[in-house]
CSV table of C-alpha atoms and ligand atoms in Angstrom, one decimal:
chain,number,residue,atom,x,y,z
O,298,UNK,CA,0.0,0.0,0.0
O,299,UNK,CA,1.3,3.5,-0.8
O,300,UNK,CA,0.2,6.2,1.6
O,301,UNK,CA,0.6,10.0,1.6
O,302,UNK,CA,0.6,11.6,5.0
O,303,UNK,CA,-0.2,15.4,4.9
O,304,UNK,CA,1.5,17.5,7.5
O,305,UNK,CA,4.9,18.5,8.9
O,306,UNK,CA,5.0,17.8,12.7
O,307,UNK,CA,5.6,15.2,15.3
O,308,UNK,CA,2.1,13.7,14.8
O,309,UNK,CA,2.9,13.2,11.1
O,310,UNK,CA,6.3,11.7,12.0
O,311,UNK,CA,4.6,9.2,14.3
O,312,UNK,CA,1.9,8.4,11.7
O,313,UNK,CA,4.7,7.8,9.0
O,314,UNK,CA,6.7,5.6,11.4
O,315,UNK,CA,3.7,3.4,12.4
O,316,UNK,CA,2.1,3.3,8.9
O,317,UNK,CA,5.6,2.6,7.5
O,318,UNK,CA,5.7,-0.7,9.3
O,319,UNK,CA,3.7,-2.3,6.5
O,320,UNK,CA,3.2,0.4,3.8
O,321,UNK,CA,5.2,2.7,1.6
O,322,UNK,CA,4.8,6.2,3.1
O,323,UNK,CA,5.6,9.7,1.8
O,324,UNK,CA,5.0,12.8,3.9
O,325,UNK,CA,4.1,16.2,2.4
O,326,UNK,CA,5.7,18.6,3.2
O,327,UNK,CA,7.1,16.7,6.2
O,328,UNK,CA,10.3,18.0,7.8
O,329,UNK,CA,14.0,17.2,7.6
O,330,UNK,CA,13.8,14.7,10.5
O,331,UNK,CA,11.1,12.7,8.7
O,332,UNK,CA,12.3,10.1,6.2
O,333,UNK,CA,10.2,10.1,3.1
O,334,UNK,CA,9.4,13.9,3.3
O,335,UNK,CA,8.7,15.4,-0.2
O,336,UNK,CA,7.9,18.9,-1.3
O,337,UNK,CA,5.5,17.7,-4.0
O,338,UNK,CA,1.9,18.6,-3.2
O,339,UNK,CA,-0.6,16.0,-2.3
O,340,UNK,CA,-2.5,16.8,-5.5
O,341,UNK,CA,0.6,16.2,-7.6
O,342,UNK,CA,1.4,13.0,-5.7
O,343,UNK,CA,-2.1,11.7,-6.4
O,344,UNK,CA,-2.0,12.8,-10.0
O,345,UNK,CA,1.3,10.8,-10.5
O,346,UNK,CA,-0.7,7.7,-9.6
O,347,UNK,CA,-0.6,4.6,-7.4
O,348,UNK,CA,-1.5,6.4,-4.2
O,349,UNK,CA,-3.8,4.0,-2.2
O,350,UNK,CA,-4.6,6.3,0.8
O,351,UNK,CA,-4.2,9.9,1.9
O,352,UNK,CA,-4.1,10.6,5.6
O,353,UNK,CA,-4.5,14.2,6.8
O,354,UNK,CA,-2.6,15.0,9.9
O,355,UNK,CA,-3.6,18.6,10.9
O,356,UNK,CA,-7.0,20.2,11.0
O,357,UNK,CA,-6.5,23.2,8.7
O,358,UNK,CA,-6.7,21.4,5.4
O,359,UNK,CA,-9.7,19.4,6.6
O,360,UNK,CA,-11.6,22.6,7.7
O,361,UNK,CA,-10.7,24.0,4.3
O,362,UNK,CA,-12.4,21.1,2.6
O,363,UNK,CA,-9.3,19.4,1.1
O,364,UNK,CA,-10.5,15.9,2.0
O,365,UNK,CA,-13.7,16.4,0.0
O,366,UNK,CA,-11.8,17.8,-2.9
O,367,UNK,CA,-9.6,14.6,-3.1
O,368,UNK,CA,-12.5,12.3,-2.5
O,369,UNK,CA,-14.3,13.9,-5.4
O,370,UNK,CA,-11.4,12.8,-7.6
O,371,UNK,CA,-11.8,9.2,-6.4
O,372,UNK,CA,-9.0,9.2,-3.9
O,373,UNK,CA,-9.3,7.1,-0.7
O,374,UNK,CA,-9.0,9.6,2.1
O,375,UNK,CA,-8.7,9.4,5.9
O,376,UNK,CA,-10.0,12.7,7.2
O,377,UNK,CA,-13.5,14.3,7.4
O,378,UNK,CA,-14.9,16.6,4.7
O,379,UNK,CA,-15.6,20.3,5.3
O,380,UNK,CA,-18.9,19.7,7.0
O,381,UNK,CA,-17.6,17.1,9.4
O,382,UNK,CA,-14.5,19.2,10.1
O,383,UNK,CA,-16.8,21.9,11.6
O,384,UNK,CA,-16.7,19.9,14.8
O,385,UNK,CA,-13.3,21.5,15.3
O,386,UNK,CA,-13.7,24.5,13.1
O,387,UNK,CA,-16.5,26.0,15.2
O,388,UNK,CA,-16.9,25.4,18.9
O,389,UNK,CA,-20.5,26.6,18.8
O,390,UNK,CA,-21.3,24.0,16.1
O,391,UNK,CA,-19.6,21.3,18.1
O,392,UNK,CA,-21.6,22.3,21.2
O,393,UNK,CA,-24.8,22.2,19.2
O,394,UNK,CA,-24.1,18.7,18.0
O,395,UNK,CA,-23.3,17.6,21.5
O,396,UNK,CA,-26.6,19.1,22.7
O,397,UNK,CA,-28.6,17.5,19.9
O,398,UNK,CA,-27.1,14.1,20.7
O,399,UNK,CA,-27.7,14.8,24.4
O,400,UNK,CA,-24.1,14.2,25.5
O,401,UNK,CA,-22.6,15.4,28.8
O,402,UNK,CA,-20.7,18.6,28.3
O,403,UNK,CA,-20.2,21.9,30.1
O,404,UNK,CA,-23.2,24.2,30.1
O,405,UNK,CA,-22.7,26.9,27.5
O,406,UNK,CA,-24.0,29.8,25.3
O,407,UNK,CA,-22.5,31.4,22.2
O,408,UNK,CA,-22.6,35.0,21.4
O,409,UNK,CA,-21.8,37.1,18.3
O,410,UNK,CA,-20.2,40.5,18.3
O,411,UNK,CA,-23.6,42.3,18.2
O,412,UNK,CA,-24.5,40.7,21.5
O,413,UNK,CA,-21.8,41.9,23.8
O,414,UNK,CA,-24.2,43.0,26.6
O,415,UNK,CA,-25.9,39.6,26.6
O,416,UNK,CA,-22.5,37.9,26.7
O,417,UNK,CA,-21.5,40.0,29.7
O,418,UNK,CA,-24.8,39.3,31.5
O,419,UNK,CA,-24.4,35.6,30.9
O,420,UNK,CA,-20.9,35.6,32.2
O,421,UNK,CA,-22.1,37.3,35.4
O,422,UNK,CA,-24.4,34.4,36.0
O,423,UNK,CA,-21.5,31.9,35.9
O,424,UNK,CA,-19.2,30.8,38.7
O,425,UNK,CA,-15.4,30.7,38.6
O,426,UNK,CA,-13.4,29.4,36.8
O,427,UNK,CA,-14.8,31.4,33.9
O,428,UNK,CA,-14.1,29.8,30.5
O,429,UNK,CA,-14.2,31.8,27.3
O,430,UNK,CA,-13.5,30.3,23.9
O,431,UNK,CA,-13.2,31.9,20.5
O,432,UNK,CA,-15.5,30.0,18.1
O,433,UNK,CA,-13.1,29.3,15.3
O,434,UNK,CA,-9.6,27.8,14.8
O,435,UNK,CA,-7.2,29.9,16.9
O,436,UNK,CA,-4.1,27.6,16.9
O,437,UNK,CA,-4.7,26.5,20.5
O,438,UNK,CA,-4.7,30.1,21.8
O,439,UNK,CA,-8.4,30.9,21.8
O,440,UNK,CA,-9.3,29.6,25.3
O,441,UNK,CA,-9.1,31.6,28.5
O,442,UNK,CA,-9.8,29.9,31.8
O,443,UNK,CA,-9.6,32.3,34.7
O,444,UNK,CA,-11.0,32.8,38.3
O,445,UNK,CA,-11.1,36.6,37.7
O,446,UNK,CA,-14.5,37.9,36.5
O,447,UNK,CA,-12.9,41.2,35.4
O,448,UNK,CA,-10.2,39.4,33.3
O,449,UNK,CA,-13.0,37.3,31.8
O,450,UNK,CA,-15.0,40.4,31.0
O,451,UNK,CA,-12.0,42.0,29.3
O,452,UNK,CA,-11.4,38.9,27.3
O,453,UNK,CA,-15.0,38.7,26.1
O,454,UNK,CA,-14.8,42.4,25.1
O,455,UNK,CA,-11.5,42.0,23.4
O,456,UNK,CA,-12.7,39.0,21.5
O,457,UNK,CA,-16.1,40.4,20.4
O,458,UNK,CA,-15.2,44.1,20.0
O,459,UNK,CA,-11.6,43.9,18.9
O,460,UNK,CA,-11.7,40.9,16.7
O,461,UNK,CA,-8.6,39.7,18.5
O,462,UNK,CA,-8.6,36.5,16.4
O,463,UNK,CA,-9.9,37.9,13.2
O,464,UNK,CA,-12.8,35.9,11.9
O,465,UNK,CA,-12.3,33.2,14.6
O,466,UNK,CA,-13.0,35.8,17.3
O,467,UNK,CA,-16.3,37.2,16.0
O,468,UNK,CA,-18.2,34.6,18.0
O,469,UNK,CA,-17.4,33.4,21.5
O,470,UNK,CA,-18.5,30.4,23.6
O,471,UNK,CA,-18.8,31.0,27.3
O,472,UNK,CA,-19.0,27.9,29.3
O,473,UNK,CA,-19.2,26.4,32.7
O,474,UNK,CA,-15.8,25.7,34.3
O,475,UNK,CA,-15.2,22.0,35.0
O,476,UNK,CA,-12.5,20.3,37.0
O,477,UNK,CA,-10.9,16.9,37.0
O,478,UNK,CA,-8.2,15.0,35.1
O,479,UNK,CA,-8.2,15.5,31.3
O,480,UNK,CA,-7.9,12.5,29.0
O,481,UNK,CA,-7.9,12.1,25.2
O,482,UNK,CA,-9.5,9.3,23.3
O,483,UNK,CA,-9.0,8.9,19.6
O,484,UNK,CA,-11.8,7.3,17.7
O,485,UNK,CA,-11.2,5.9,14.2
O,486,UNK,CA,-14.5,6.4,12.4
O,487,UNK,CA,-15.9,4.9,9.1
O,488,UNK,CA,-19.0,7.1,8.9
O,489,UNK,CA,-21.2,4.7,10.9
O,490,UNK,CA,-19.0,2.9,13.3
O,491,UNK,CA,-15.9,3.7,15.3
O,492,UNK,CA,-13.1,2.0,17.2
O,493,UNK,CA,-11.7,3.9,20.2
O,494,UNK,CA,-7.9,3.6,20.8
O,495,UNK,CA,-6.6,3.4,24.3
O,496,UNK,CA,-6.8,6.7,26.2
O,497,UNK,CA,-3.8,9.0,26.6
O,498,UNK,CA,-3.1,12.2,28.6
O,499,UNK,CA,-1.5,15.3,27.5
O,500,UNK,CA,0.3,17.8,29.7
O,501,UNK,CA,-0.7,21.2,28.5
O,502,UNK,CA,1.0,23.8,30.7
O,503,UNK,CA,4.6,24.7,29.9
O,504,UNK,CA,6.0,24.2,33.4
O,505,UNK,CA,6.4,21.5,36.0
O,506,UNK,CA,3.4,21.0,38.3
O,507,UNK,CA,1.1,22.3,35.6
O,508,UNK,CA,2.4,25.9,36.0
O,509,UNK,CA,2.8,28.7,33.4
O,510,UNK,CA,1.0,29.3,30.1
O,511,UNK,CA,-0.9,26.7,28.1
O,512,UNK,CA,0.9,25.1,25.2
O,513,UNK,CA,0.0,22.6,22.4
O,514,UNK,CA,1.2,19.9,24.8
O,515,UNK,CA,4.5,19.3,26.6
O,516,UNK,CA,4.3,15.5,27.0
O,517,UNK,CA,2.0,12.6,27.1
O,518,UNK,CA,1.6,9.0,28.4
O,519,UNK,CA,-0.4,5.9,27.7
O,520,UNK,CA,-1.8,3.7,29.2
O,521,UNK,CA,-3.4,5.7,32.0
O,522,UNK,CA,-3.6,3.7,35.3
O,523,UNK,CA,-6.4,5.9,36.7
O,524,UNK,CA,-9.1,5.2,34.2
O,525,UNK,CA,-11.6,2.4,34.7
O,526,UNK,CA,-11.4,-0.8,32.7
O,527,UNK,CA,-13.7,-0.5,29.6
O,528,UNK,CA,-13.5,3.3,29.5
O,529,UNK,CA,-12.8,3.5,25.8
O,530,UNK,CA,-15.6,1.1,24.9
O,531,UNK,CA,-18.0,3.2,27.0
O,532,UNK,CA,-16.8,6.4,25.3
O,533,UNK,CA,-17.5,4.7,22.0
O,534,UNK,CA,-21.1,3.7,23.0
O,535,UNK,CA,-22.0,6.8,24.9
O,536,UNK,CA,-20.3,9.6,22.9
O,537,UNK,CA,-18.8,8.6,19.5
O,538,UNK,CA,-21.6,6.5,18.1
O,539,UNK,CA,-24.3,9.0,19.0
O,540,UNK,CA,-22.2,11.7,17.5
O,541,UNK,CA,-21.8,9.8,14.3
O,542,UNK,CA,-25.5,9.1,14.2
O,543,UNK,CA,-26.2,12.8,14.7
O,544,UNK,CA,-23.8,13.7,11.9
O,545,UNK,CA,-25.3,11.1,9.6
O,546,UNK,CA,-28.8,12.7,10.1
O,547,UNK,CA,-27.2,15.8,8.8
O,548,UNK,CA,-25.9,14.0,5.8
O,549,UNK,CA,-22.3,13.9,7.1
O,550,UNK,CA,-20.4,10.7,6.4
O,551,UNK,CA,-17.5,11.2,8.8
O,552,UNK,CA,-14.5,9.1,7.8
O,553,UNK,CA,-11.5,10.1,9.9
O,554,UNK,CA,-10.4,10.5,13.5
O,555,UNK,CA,-12.6,12.1,16.2
O,556,UNK,CA,-10.4,13.2,19.0
O,557,UNK,CA,-12.5,13.4,22.1
O,558,UNK,CA,-11.1,15.5,24.9
O,559,UNK,CA,-12.7,14.7,28.3
O,560,UNK,CA,-12.6,16.0,31.8
O,561,UNK,CA,-13.3,13.2,34.3
O,562,UNK,CA,-15.5,15.2,36.7
O,563,UNK,CA,-17.1,14.0,39.9
O,564,UNK,CA,-20.3,13.6,37.8
O,565,UNK,CA,-18.6,11.4,35.3
O,566,UNK,CA,-16.8,12.1,32.0
O,567,UNK,CA,-17.8,15.3,30.3
O,568,UNK,CA,-16.7,16.3,26.8
O,569,UNK,CA,-14.6,19.4,26.6
O,570,UNK,CA,-14.0,19.3,22.9
O,571,UNK,CA,-13.9,17.4,19.7
O,572,UNK,CA,-11.1,17.7,17.3
O,573,UNK,CA,-11.1,16.2,13.8
O,574,UNK,CA,-7.6,14.7,13.8
O,575,UNK,CA,-5.2,12.8,15.9
O,576,UNK,CA,-3.8,14.8,18.9
O,577,UNK,CA,-0.4,16.2,18.9
O,578,UNK,CA,1.5,14.9,20.9
O,579,UNK,CA,-1.0,12.8,22.8
O,580,UNK,CA,-1.8,10.4,20.0
O,581,UNK,CA,1.8,9.5,19.5
O,582,UNK,CA,2.1,7.5,22.6
O,583,UNK,CA,-1.0,5.5,21.6
O,584,UNK,CA,0.1,4.9,18.0
O,585,UNK,CA,3.6,3.8,19.1
O,586,UNK,CA,1.9,1.1,21.3
O,587,UNK,CA,-0.1,-0.3,18.4
O,588,UNK,CA,0.7,-3.9,17.5
O,589,UNK,CA,-1.8,-4.4,14.6
O,590,UNK,CA,-1.7,-2.6,11.3
O,591,UNK,CA,-2.5,1.1,11.4
O,592,UNK,CA,-2.5,1.3,7.6
O,593,UNK,CA,-5.2,-1.4,7.3
O,594,UNK,CA,-7.3,0.2,10.0
O,595,UNK,CA,-7.2,3.7,8.4
O,596,UNK,CA,-7.8,2.3,4.9
O,597,UNK,CA,-10.9,0.4,6.2
O,598,UNK,CA,-12.2,3.6,7.8
O,599,UNK,CA,-11.6,5.5,4.6
O,600,UNK,CA,-13.5,2.8,2.7
O,601,UNK,CA,-16.5,3.2,5.1
O,602,UNK,CA,-16.2,-0.3,6.4
O,603,UNK,CA,-14.4,-1.0,9.7
O,604,UNK,CA,-16.0,-4.4,9.9
O,605,UNK,CA,-13.5,-5.7,7.4
O,606,UNK,CA,-10.5,-5.4,9.8
O,607,UNK,CA,-10.1,-7.0,13.2
O,608,UNK,CA,-10.1,-4.7,16.3
O,609,UNK,CA,-6.8,-3.0,16.7
O,610,UNK,CA,-4.4,-4.4,19.3
O,611,UNK,CA,-1.9,-2.6,21.6
O,612,UNK,CA,1.2,-3.6,23.5
O,613,UNK,CA,0.8,-3.8,27.3
O,614,UNK,CA,4.0,-1.8,27.6
O,615,UNK,CA,3.9,1.9,28.6
O,616,UNK,CA,4.8,4.8,26.4
O,617,UNK,CA,6.0,8.2,27.7
O,618,UNK,CA,6.6,11.2,25.5
O,619,UNK,CA,8.5,14.3,26.5
O,620,UNK,CA,8.6,17.4,24.3
O,621,UNK,CA,11.9,19.3,23.9
O,622,UNK,CA,10.9,22.9,23.4
O,623,UNK,CA,12.8,26.0,22.1
O,624,UNK,CA,13.8,29.0,24.1
O,625,UNK,CA,10.9,31.1,25.1
O,626,UNK,CA,8.2,28.7,23.9
O,627,UNK,CA,5.2,29.3,24.1
O,628,UNK,CA,5.5,33.1,24.4
O,629,UNK,CA,8.0,33.9,21.6
O,630,UNK,CA,9.9,30.8,20.5
O,631,UNK,CA,13.4,31.4,19.2
O,632,UNK,CA,14.2,29.3,16.1
O,633,UNK,CA,17.3,28.6,14.1
O,634,UNK,CA,19.4,26.9,16.9
O,635,UNK,CA,21.4,23.8,15.8
O,636,UNK,CA,20.2,20.6,17.5
O,637,UNK,CA,22.8,18.4,19.1
O,638,UNK,CA,22.6,14.8,20.4
O,639,UNK,CA,19.7,13.2,18.5
O,640,UNK,CA,21.8,10.2,17.5
O,641,UNK,CA,22.9,9.6,21.1
O,642,UNK,CA,19.3,9.9,22.3
O,643,UNK,CA,18.2,7.3,19.7
O,644,UNK,CA,20.7,4.8,21.1
O,645,UNK,CA,18.8,4.6,24.4
O,646,UNK,CA,16.8,1.3,24.2
O,647,UNK,CA,13.1,1.7,23.4
O,648,UNK,CA,13.5,5.3,22.4
O,649,UNK,CA,12.2,7.1,19.2
O,650,UNK,CA,12.9,10.7,18.6
O,651,UNK,CA,10.3,12.4,16.4
O,652,UNK,CA,10.8,15.7,14.6
O,653,UNK,CA,8.1,18.3,15.3
O,654,UNK,CA,9.3,21.9,14.7
O,655,UNK,CA,12.5,21.0,12.9
O,656,UNK,CA,14.3,22.7,10.0
O,657,UNK,CA,17.8,22.9,8.7
O,658,UNK,CA,20.7,25.3,9.1
O,659,UNK,CA,24.0,24.9,7.4
O,660,UNK,CA,23.3,21.2,6.7
O,661,UNK,CA,22.4,20.5,10.4
O,662,UNK,CA,19.0,19.9,12.0
O,663,UNK,CA,17.9,23.1,13.7
O,664,UNK,CA,14.9,24.4,15.7
O,665,UNK,CA,12.1,25.7,13.5
O,666,UNK,CA,9.2,25.9,15.9
O,667,UNK,CA,8.2,26.0,19.6
O,668,UNK,CA,7.9,22.3,20.1
O,669,UNK,CA,11.0,20.9,18.4
O,670,UNK,CA,11.4,17.2,19.2
O,671,UNK,CA,9.2,14.6,20.8
O,672,UNK,CA,11.2,12.0,22.7
O,673,UNK,CA,9.2,8.8,23.2
O,674,UNK,CA,10.2,5.8,25.2
O,675,UNK,CA,8.5,2.4,25.4
O,676,UNK,CA,9.2,0.5,28.6
O,677,UNK,CA,7.7,-2.4,30.6
O,678,UNK,CA,5.8,0.0,32.8
O,679,UNK,CA,5.4,3.8,33.1
O,680,UNK,CA,8.3,4.3,35.5
O,681,UNK,CA,10.7,2.4,33.1
O,682,UNK,CA,9.4,4.3,30.1
O,683,UNK,CA,9.8,7.6,31.9
O,684,UNK,CA,13.3,6.8,33.0
O,685,UNK,CA,14.3,5.9,29.4
O,686,UNK,CA,12.6,9.0,28.0
O,687,UNK,CA,14.5,11.3,30.4
O,688,UNK,CA,17.8,9.5,29.9
O,689,UNK,CA,17.4,10.1,26.1
O,690,UNK,CA,16.3,13.8,26.4
O,691,UNK,CA,19.2,14.6,28.6
O,692,UNK,CA,21.5,13.8,25.6
O,693,UNK,CA,19.7,16.4,23.4
O,694,UNK,CA,20.7,20.1,23.5
O,695,UNK,CA,20.6,23.5,21.9
O,696,UNK,CA,20.7,26.9,23.5
O,697,UNK,CA,17.5,27.5,25.5
O,698,UNK,CA,16.2,23.9,25.1
O,699,UNK,CA,13.6,23.2,27.9
O,700,UNK,CA,11.3,20.4,28.8
O,701,UNK,CA,9.1,19.4,31.7
O,702,UNK,CA,10.7,17.1,34.3
O,703,UNK,CA,7.4,15.7,35.6
O,704,UNK,CA,5.8,14.1,32.6
O,705,UNK,CA,4.0,10.9,33.7
O,706,UNK,CA,5.5,11.3,37.2
O,707,UNK,CA,3.6,9.4,40.0
O,708,UNK,CA,2.6,12.7,41.6
O,709,UNK,CA,0.8,14.1,38.6
T,1051,AMP,P1,-9.9,23.4,24.4
T,1051,AMP,O1,-9.2,24.1,23.3
T,1051,AMP,O2,-11.4,23.5,24.3
T,1051,AMP,O3,-9.4,22.0,24.6
T,1051,AMP,O4,-9.4,24.1,25.7
T,1051,AMP,C1,-8.1,24.1,26.1
T,1051,AMP,C2,-7.9,23.8,27.5
T,1051,AMP,O5,-8.7,24.7,28.3
T,1051,AMP,C3,-8.4,22.4,27.9
T,1051,AMP,O6,-7.5,21.4,27.6
T,1051,AMP,C4,-8.7,22.6,29.3
T,1051,AMP,O7,-7.5,22.4,30.1
T,1051,AMP,C5,-9.2,24.0,29.4
T,1051,AMP,N1,-10.7,24.0,29.4
T,1051,AMP,C6,-11.5,24.0,28.3
T,1051,AMP,N2,-12.8,24.0,28.6
T,1051,AMP,C7,-12.8,24.0,30.0
T,1051,AMP,C8,-13.9,24.0,30.9
T,1051,AMP,N3,-15.2,24.0,30.5
T,1051,AMP,N4,-13.5,24.0,32.2
T,1051,AMP,C9,-12.3,24.0,32.6
T,1051,AMP,N5,-11.2,24.0,31.8
T,1051,AMP,C10,-11.5,24.0,30.5
T,1052,LIG,N1,-2.5,18.1,22.2
T,1052,LIG,C1,-3.6,18.9,22.0
T,1052,LIG,C2,-4.1,18.8,20.6
T,1052,LIG,O1,-3.6,18.1,19.7
T,1052,LIG,O2,-5.0,19.6,20.3
């Protein structure tokens, strides 16, 4: 099978590595750390023939309708079309689908710019923490969670009056603040059915002990010892299947990944958000534990028939991922620093080093983004995997490199 993966980060590197176990994989545009990266566009690759499957990594091309465009040319695609991708492209749309399907989620309302007074009145009825979200894609920066009502009011004003996120900021969702551990579940969907992969957890704050600003994710681990047996199957039955049914009623044949972000509250799991792609970096620890064929699974989903493959299987071993970030990430990441020590890190047993924000300088790999490398270790249990991941990351350096030291630590 020949597969084209679209994207350029750590998630796409992981997809290429796991798909590449039994398929020929090219990644467009990829990055210099990913073998098989090509600058040829996905359209040109498809036009050149013999592509069996296109897998979209990030949400932007999906929200822009590229999966539909390729499917219309007869290409087999893993990734929802424009309508399905609205689950991530508009938080108000996602919340409406959750409401129609009667799924547990935080209480909410959405407001457009002409309803500033109503938005502020609604906010005043909420209890802290106040949660304000820009409606559209905002590269992970559109969410404010704060205990301060005045900060929340300023944020609502800035978003609705100032258009701080351009089009994405013209509508906001204000919702009830929830608390509890967060977990990610990735559901591979064929339009009617889904299989949920083992849950993972992402560490979103930049600093140890969940301190400092939010990031795209500073580390991840799977399996999670604190979730009940059968959690993923329950998620499938109670959340994903009803969501697919709701989408089908609207004429949406969703073939791709639904990334369900949950908060495990005292009243049970509540859905924080849906994304329309695999998580980055949280899916990587799951994909690396997979022992059955990912390429066959995604191809079956893209064909609309998951019944033709057996349920996916996963190693009992643990995976821990630590992100090595560039100086000043996430505020103003510095790029262009030469990366040292990747080869030594890769020699640590059970370790894979994936390139996320990686470019080239003078023929060397160099930092090209905030989250630069993802160091993943597989070990017999979490503590072993953690030890190996930290041993490996200690060998990697560039000026200003930083990472969390408490990913998957017992105390988290
Ligand atoms: P989102 O982009 O919706 O995932 O939000 C980003 C982060 O904000 C989440 O990972 C949570 O940590 C936090 N968050 C989102 N919604 C809520 C909520 N209703 N209550 C508390 N925290 C939230
Ligand atoms: N790790 C969070 C995300 O992929 O959205």
